[in-house]
Amino acid sequence: MNVAIHESWKKALASEFDKPYFDSLIGFVKDEYAAHTCYPPGKQIFSAFDHCPFDKVEVVILGQDPYHGPGQANGLCFSVKDGVPNPPSLQNIFREIQADLDKPFPPTGNLERWANQGVLLLNAVLTVRQAEANSHQGKGWEAFTDAVIQKISDEKKDVVFLLWGGSAKKKGARVDKNKHLVLESGHPSPLSANKGHWFGNKHFSKTNAFLKEKGKKEIEW
């Protein structure tokens, strides 16, 4: 199947695109987008991959599924389009960056600037129906994104995986910790963060310290 995704990923994931589950998944997504309002816009479903080619991946952040409100999702986990108010989880991410690195809040919640530096902002499920969280779960996206994680773990080394919350930790269980740095904490959502499971994890400074130690460029968070 010809998938509109960055050439580096098309090559890395070629075997996935020919599997029956992927064909079924694409059929489901096309039907959903034809019959309902879904997010992100069709051309941005694979934005995380387009902004962060396979050979450029240095950090992986795992989310669950896209924001399901109008005009929010742009294909990158936790990210919103320019001009959209920061959702609570993203607000807490920026609060932790401020405390950890003494950096001011950015003018936008659009995280393309991270992706362009080698941060793969990967949701477990890449599409969603408007106002219906998790509505596209169990249709095949999970198998696809598991394959993405496996490919990175197997074929790259010294990648930082940031696993926030229970579902991300389960999804990241396949990462080879002998080859990569895995950092885990609670989810940045208010429910988890306000219970003390998020703030103070210092994942952003820890990520940069590891990248620097490996002779790589630090991320401008």
PDB file of N, CA and C in Angstrom, residues 8-9 13 38 60 66 75 78-80 91-92 97 106 120 131 146 157 162 176 181 183 197 200 205-206 211-212:
ATOM      1  N   SER A   8      11.562   8.089   4.784  1.00  0.00           N
ATOM      2  CA  SER A   8      12.386   7.297   5.706  1.00  0.00           C
ATOM      3  C   SER A   8      11.528   6.291   6.475  1.00  0.00           C
ATOM      4  N   TRP A   9      10.316   6.701   6.841  1.00  0.00           N
ATOM      5  CA  TRP A   9       9.396   5.810   7.549  1.00  0.00           C
ATOM      6  C   TRP A   9       8.756   4.816   6.584  1.00  0.00           C
ATOM      7  N   LEU A  13       9.033   1.011   7.663  1.00  0.00           N
ATOM      8  CA  LEU A  13       7.799   0.319   8.036  1.00  0.00           C
ATOM      9  C   LEU A  13       7.132  -0.397   6.863  1.00  0.00           C
ATOM     10  N   CYS A  38     -13.599  14.089  12.105  1.00  0.00           N
ATOM     11  CA  CYS A  38     -12.528  13.391  12.814  1.00  0.00           C
ATOM     12  C   CYS A  38     -11.280  14.266  12.859  1.00  0.00           C
ATOM     13  N   VAL A  60      11.533   9.897  22.074  1.00  0.00           N
ATOM     14  CA  VAL A  60      10.166   9.486  21.776  1.00  0.00           C
ATOM     15  C   VAL A  60       9.285   9.812  22.972  1.00  0.00           C
ATOM     16  N   PRO A  66      -5.478  11.534  19.762  1.00  0.00           N
ATOM     17  CA  PRO A  66      -5.473  12.984  19.517  1.00  0.00           C
ATOM     18  C   PRO A  66      -6.540  13.723  20.335  1.00  0.00           C
ATOM     19  N   GLY A  75      -1.624  16.228  14.835  1.00  0.00           N
ATOM     20  CA  GLY A  75      -0.887  15.027  14.493  1.00  0.00           C
ATOM     21  C   GLY A  75       0.309  14.728  15.362  1.00  0.00           C
ATOM     22  N   PHE A  78       0.199  15.601  22.441  1.00  0.00           N
ATOM     23  CA  PHE A  78       0.198  16.716  23.397  1.00  0.00           C
ATOM     24  C   PHE A  78       0.220  18.102  22.732  1.00  0.00           C
ATOM     25  N   SER A  79       0.416  18.161  21.438  1.00  0.00           N
ATOM     26  CA  SER A  79       0.563  19.421  20.711  1.00  0.00           C
ATOM     27  C   SER A  79      -0.786  19.944  20.220  1.00  0.00           C
ATOM     28  N   VAL A  80      -0.889  21.263  20.113  1.00  0.00           N
ATOM     29  CA  VAL A  80      -2.071  21.889  19.509  1.00  0.00           C
ATOM     30  C   VAL A  80      -1.631  22.842  18.405  1.00  0.00           C
ATOM     31  N   GLN A  91      -0.238  22.327  29.540  1.00  0.00           N
ATOM     32  CA  GLN A  91       0.086  23.384  30.496  1.00  0.00           C
ATOM     33  C   GLN A  91       1.007  22.844  31.590  1.00  0.00           C
ATOM     34  N   ASN A  92       0.715  21.636  32.059  1.00  0.00           N
ATOM     35  CA  ASN A  92       1.547  21.038  33.109  1.00  0.00           C
ATOM     36  C   ASN A  92       2.922  20.621  32.589  1.00  0.00           C
ATOM     37  N   ILE A  97       8.745  22.062  32.601  1.00  0.00           N
ATOM     38  CA  ILE A  97       9.918  22.586  31.886  1.00  0.00           C
ATOM     39  C   ILE A  97      10.408  23.875  32.534  1.00  0.00           C
ATOM     40  N   PRO A 106       6.275  28.960  26.436  1.00  0.00           N
ATOM     41  CA  PRO A 106       6.386  29.359  25.030  1.00  0.00           C
ATOM     42  C   PRO A 106       5.131  30.087  24.566  1.00  0.00           C
ATOM     43  N   LEU A 120      10.040  12.417  18.453  1.00  0.00           N
ATOM     44  CA  LEU A 120       8.885  11.776  17.848  1.00  0.00           C
ATOM     45  C   LEU A 120       7.724  11.837  18.839  1.00  0.00           C
ATOM     46  N   ALA A 131     -15.296  14.857  19.676  1.00  0.00           N
ATOM     47  CA  ALA A 131     -16.003  14.788  20.962  1.00  0.00           C
ATOM     48  C   ALA A 131     -16.158  13.373  21.511  1.00  0.00           C
ATOM     49  N   ASP A 146       2.877   0.096  17.851  1.00  0.00           N
ATOM     50  CA  ASP A 146       3.767  -0.882  18.494  1.00  0.00           C
ATOM     51  C   ASP A 146       4.930  -1.216  17.563  1.00  0.00           C
ATOM     52  N   LYS A 157      19.991   3.248  18.580  1.00  0.00           N
ATOM     53  CA  LYS A 157      20.507   3.130  19.938  1.00  0.00           C
ATOM     54  C   LYS A 157      20.559   4.516  20.576  1.00  0.00           C
ATOM     55  N   LEU A 162      10.267   8.753  26.765  1.00  0.00           N
ATOM     56  CA  LEU A 162       9.578   9.387  27.892  1.00  0.00           C
ATOM     57  C   LEU A 162       8.186   8.773  27.991  1.00  0.00           C
ATOM     58  N   ASP A 176      14.140  -1.871  24.487  1.00  0.00           N
ATOM     59  CA  ASP A 176      15.343  -2.492  25.051  1.00  0.00           C
ATOM     60  C   ASP A 176      16.087  -1.472  25.909  1.00  0.00           C
ATOM     61  N   LEU A 181      17.585   4.896  26.867  1.00  0.00           N
ATOM     62  CA  LEU A 181      17.213   5.440  28.175  1.00  0.00           C
ATOM     63  C   LEU A 181      15.694   5.534  28.247  1.00  0.00           C
ATOM     64  N   LEU A 183      12.641   6.789  30.651  1.00  0.00           N
ATOM     65  CA  LEU A 183      12.256   7.585  31.818  1.00  0.00           C
ATOM     66  C   LEU A 183      10.749   7.502  31.988  1.00  0.00           C
ATOM     67  N   HIS A 197       2.429  12.881  40.964  1.00  0.00           N
ATOM     68  CA  HIS A 197       3.040  11.860  40.120  1.00  0.00           C
ATOM     69  C   HIS A 197       3.731  12.433  38.883  1.00  0.00           C
ATOM     70  N   GLY A 200       8.254  17.573  39.101  1.00  0.00           N
ATOM     71  CA  GLY A 200       9.535  17.214  39.718  1.00  0.00           C
ATOM     72  C   GLY A 200      10.210  16.012  39.081  1.00  0.00           C
ATOM     73  N   SER A 205      15.568  17.888  31.712  1.00  0.00           N
ATOM     74  CA  SER A 205      17.005  18.038  31.977  1.00  0.00           C
ATOM     75  C   SER A 205      17.710  16.685  31.909  1.00  0.00           C
ATOM     76  N   LYS A 206      17.040  15.619  32.360  1.00  0.00           N
ATOM     77  CA  LYS A 206      17.637  14.275  32.298  1.00  0.00           C
ATOM     78  C   LYS A 206      17.838  13.844  30.847  1.00  0.00           C
ATOM     79  N   LEU A 211      21.631  13.005  26.261  1.00  0.00           N
ATOM     80  CA  LEU A 211      22.012  13.316  24.876  1.00  0.00           C
ATOM     81  C   LEU A 211      23.404  13.933  24.827  1.00  0.00           C
ATOM     82  N   LYS A 212      23.679  14.832  25.766  1.00  0.00           N
ATOM     83  CA  LYS A 212      24.997  15.482  25.817  1.00  0.00           C
ATOM     84  C   LYS A 212      26.093  14.449  26.084  1.00  0.00           C
TER      85      LYS A 212
END
